[in-house]
XYZ file of C-alpha atoms in Angstrom:
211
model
C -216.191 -155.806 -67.122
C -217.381 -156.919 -63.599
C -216.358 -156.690 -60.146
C -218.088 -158.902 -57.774
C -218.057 -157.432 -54.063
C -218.446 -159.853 -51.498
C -220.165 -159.161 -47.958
C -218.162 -161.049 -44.969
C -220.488 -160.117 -42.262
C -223.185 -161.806 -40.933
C -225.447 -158.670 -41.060
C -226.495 -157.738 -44.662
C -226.932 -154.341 -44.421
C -224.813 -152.990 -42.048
C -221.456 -151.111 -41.995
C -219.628 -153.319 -44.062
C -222.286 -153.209 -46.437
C -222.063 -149.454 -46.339
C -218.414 -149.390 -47.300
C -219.380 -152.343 -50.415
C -222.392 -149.466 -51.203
C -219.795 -146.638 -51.819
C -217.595 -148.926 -53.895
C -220.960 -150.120 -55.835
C -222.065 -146.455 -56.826
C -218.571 -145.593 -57.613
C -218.143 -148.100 -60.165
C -221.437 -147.664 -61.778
C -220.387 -143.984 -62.131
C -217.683 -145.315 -63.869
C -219.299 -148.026 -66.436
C -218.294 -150.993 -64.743
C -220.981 -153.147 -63.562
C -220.838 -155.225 -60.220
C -222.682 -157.400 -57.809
C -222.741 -158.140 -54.021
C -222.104 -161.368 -52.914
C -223.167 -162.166 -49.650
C -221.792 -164.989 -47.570
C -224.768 -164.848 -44.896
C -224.791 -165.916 -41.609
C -225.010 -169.355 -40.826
C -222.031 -171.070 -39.864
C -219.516 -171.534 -42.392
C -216.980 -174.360 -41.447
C -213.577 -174.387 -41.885
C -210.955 -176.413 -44.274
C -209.860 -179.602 -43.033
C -207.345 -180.680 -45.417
C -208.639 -183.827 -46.796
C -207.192 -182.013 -50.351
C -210.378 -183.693 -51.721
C -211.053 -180.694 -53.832
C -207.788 -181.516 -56.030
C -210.038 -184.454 -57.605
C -212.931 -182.973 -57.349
C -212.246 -179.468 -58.562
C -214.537 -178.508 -55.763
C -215.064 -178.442 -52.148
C -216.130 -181.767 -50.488
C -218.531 -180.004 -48.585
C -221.176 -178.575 -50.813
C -222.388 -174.979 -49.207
C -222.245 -171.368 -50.135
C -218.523 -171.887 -50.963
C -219.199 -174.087 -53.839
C -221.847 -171.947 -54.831
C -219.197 -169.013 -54.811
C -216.859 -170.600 -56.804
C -219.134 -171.649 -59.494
C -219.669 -168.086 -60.860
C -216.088 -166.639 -59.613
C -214.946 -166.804 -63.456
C -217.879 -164.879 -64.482
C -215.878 -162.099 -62.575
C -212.990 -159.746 -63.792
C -212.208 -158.229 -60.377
C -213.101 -159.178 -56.678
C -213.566 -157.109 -53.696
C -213.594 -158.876 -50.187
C -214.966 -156.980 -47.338
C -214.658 -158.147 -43.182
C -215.577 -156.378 -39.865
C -212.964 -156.182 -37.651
C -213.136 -159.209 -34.684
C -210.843 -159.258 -32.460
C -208.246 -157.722 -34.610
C -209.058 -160.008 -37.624
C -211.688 -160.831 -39.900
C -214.441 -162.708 -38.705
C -214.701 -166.174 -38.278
C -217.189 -167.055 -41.023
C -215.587 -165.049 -43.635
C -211.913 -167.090 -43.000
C -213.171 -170.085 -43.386
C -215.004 -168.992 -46.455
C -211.921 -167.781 -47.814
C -209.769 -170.778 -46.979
C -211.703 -173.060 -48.398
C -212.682 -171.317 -51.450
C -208.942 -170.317 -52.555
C -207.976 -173.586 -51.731
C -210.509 -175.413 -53.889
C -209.685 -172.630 -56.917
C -206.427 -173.891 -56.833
C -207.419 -177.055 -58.374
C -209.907 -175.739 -60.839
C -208.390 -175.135 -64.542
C -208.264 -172.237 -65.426
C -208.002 -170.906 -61.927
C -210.704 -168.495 -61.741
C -208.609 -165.715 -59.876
C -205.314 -165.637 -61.298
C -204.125 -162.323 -62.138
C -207.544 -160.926 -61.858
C -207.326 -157.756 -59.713
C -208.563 -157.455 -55.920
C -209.217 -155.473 -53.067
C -209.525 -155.856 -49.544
C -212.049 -153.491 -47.272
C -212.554 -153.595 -44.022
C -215.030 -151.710 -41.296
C -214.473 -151.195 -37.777
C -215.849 -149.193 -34.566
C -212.082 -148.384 -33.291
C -209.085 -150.458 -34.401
C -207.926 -153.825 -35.653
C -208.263 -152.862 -38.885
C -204.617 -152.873 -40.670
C -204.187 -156.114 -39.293
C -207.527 -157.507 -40.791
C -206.143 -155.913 -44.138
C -203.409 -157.850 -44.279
C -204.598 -161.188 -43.549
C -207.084 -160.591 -46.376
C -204.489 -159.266 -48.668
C -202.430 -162.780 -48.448
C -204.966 -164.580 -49.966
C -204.734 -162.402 -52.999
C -200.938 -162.507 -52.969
C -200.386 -166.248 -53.524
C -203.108 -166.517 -56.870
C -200.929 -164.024 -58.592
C -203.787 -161.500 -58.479
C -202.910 -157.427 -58.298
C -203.582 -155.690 -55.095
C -205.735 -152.400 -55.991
C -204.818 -149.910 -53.156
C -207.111 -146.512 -52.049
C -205.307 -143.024 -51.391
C -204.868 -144.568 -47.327
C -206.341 -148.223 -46.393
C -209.227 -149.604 -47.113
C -211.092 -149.184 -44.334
C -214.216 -146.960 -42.976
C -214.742 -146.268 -39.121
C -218.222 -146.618 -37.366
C -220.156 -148.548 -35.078
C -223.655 -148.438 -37.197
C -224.568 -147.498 -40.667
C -225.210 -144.148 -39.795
C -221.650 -143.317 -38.049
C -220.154 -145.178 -40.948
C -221.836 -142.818 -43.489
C -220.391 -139.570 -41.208
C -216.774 -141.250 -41.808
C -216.150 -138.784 -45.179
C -212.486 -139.688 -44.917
C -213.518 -143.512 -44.773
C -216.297 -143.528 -48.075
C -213.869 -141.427 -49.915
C -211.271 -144.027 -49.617
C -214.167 -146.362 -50.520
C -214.563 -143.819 -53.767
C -210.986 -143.693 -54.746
C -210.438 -147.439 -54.236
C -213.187 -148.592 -56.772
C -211.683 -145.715 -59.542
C -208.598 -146.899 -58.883
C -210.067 -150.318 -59.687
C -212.089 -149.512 -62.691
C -208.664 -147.656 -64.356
C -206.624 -151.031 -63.423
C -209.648 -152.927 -65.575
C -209.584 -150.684 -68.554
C -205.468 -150.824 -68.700
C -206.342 -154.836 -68.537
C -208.646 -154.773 -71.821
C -206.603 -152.215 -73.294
C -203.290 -154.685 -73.076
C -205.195 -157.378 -74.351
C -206.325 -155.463 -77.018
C -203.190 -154.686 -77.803
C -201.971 -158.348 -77.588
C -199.909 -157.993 -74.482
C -199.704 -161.548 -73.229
C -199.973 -162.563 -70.110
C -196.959 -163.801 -67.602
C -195.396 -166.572 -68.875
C -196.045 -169.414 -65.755
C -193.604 -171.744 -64.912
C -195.438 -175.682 -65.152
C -193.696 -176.492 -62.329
C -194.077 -175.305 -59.042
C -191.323 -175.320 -56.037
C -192.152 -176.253 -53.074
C -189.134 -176.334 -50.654
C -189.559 -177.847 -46.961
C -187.759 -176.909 -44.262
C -188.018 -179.589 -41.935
C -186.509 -183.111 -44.676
């Protein structure tokens, strides 16, 4: 089992970083490997609809996103961590996010369906339970299980440093990624056991409100 943790911020190793690094050591403590993705920071640009992924099973434009989805179904589990901009993620890591659960919705099998996730988020002050739930939605509409932390998933700090003197924030971290590892061994455990997996509808609804 593996859990790929994905950076959003442009700095490698800062606080976001520090909240992926508690996760990291937590799941190693618990067997389950991992690896940190990061997204980097050049600009990442943003879906524009052209839907050519649908025939391409890929992005039109070939960047990190492409590169991102190519080992996605490697992956049992996904964490996806932001700093807090103005009260949402930041810019590079939404347009990251559009493009690449957009294009995995035309790949077969989709490489995140039903595959457990968690959001994370770091912050000097606020915006963060906003910036949880935008991430959150993403995860919601591929089918995949939210894994939740004894409070939200978030850590407090304006530099490494103060983020490491958050103990409430890294223990959240802690809990989160047990939490996580438990979900993965109930997952092999059920298939083990031949539990099968949801029966899905072939075809899809899609109601419009303006005919």
């Amino acid at each position: 089992m593996k859990v790929l943790l994905v950076n959003g911020s442009p700095h490698k190793s800062g606080c976001t970083y520090t909240a992926l690094s508690e996760i990291a050591d937590t799941l190693r403590e618990e067997g389950i490997d991992h690896d940190i993705f990061w997204i980097g920071n050049k600009p990442v640009g943003g879906c524009t609809g052209c839907n050519t992924c649908s025939k391409k099973k890929q992005c039109v434009f070939d960047d990190i996103v492409n590169a991102f989805t190519k080992i996605a179904a490697a992956y049992d589990a996904f964490v996806f961590a932001s700093p807090v901009y103005y009260a949402g993620m930041n810019g590079s890591l939404k347009s990251f996010m559009d493009r690449v659960f957009y294009s995995a919705s035309a790949q077969e099998p989709n490489p995140f369906m039903l595959k457990p996730a968690a959001a994370v988020v770091s912050a000097r002050r606020a915006g963060t339970t906003a910036t949880l739930e935008q991430i959150n939605k993403y995860f919601m509409i591929q089918q995949m299980p939210v894994i939740s932390s004894r409070y939200w998933n978030m850590v407090h700090g304006n530099t490494p440093d103060e983020v490491r003197q958050d103990a409430e924030g890294l223990q959240i971290m802690r809990v989160l990624a047990r939490n996580m590892a438990w979900f993965l061994r109930l997952k092999e455990a059920g298939a083990r056991a031949g539990v099968p997996l949801p029966r899905q509808e072939e075809t899809r609804c899609v109601t419009n409100f303006i005919r």
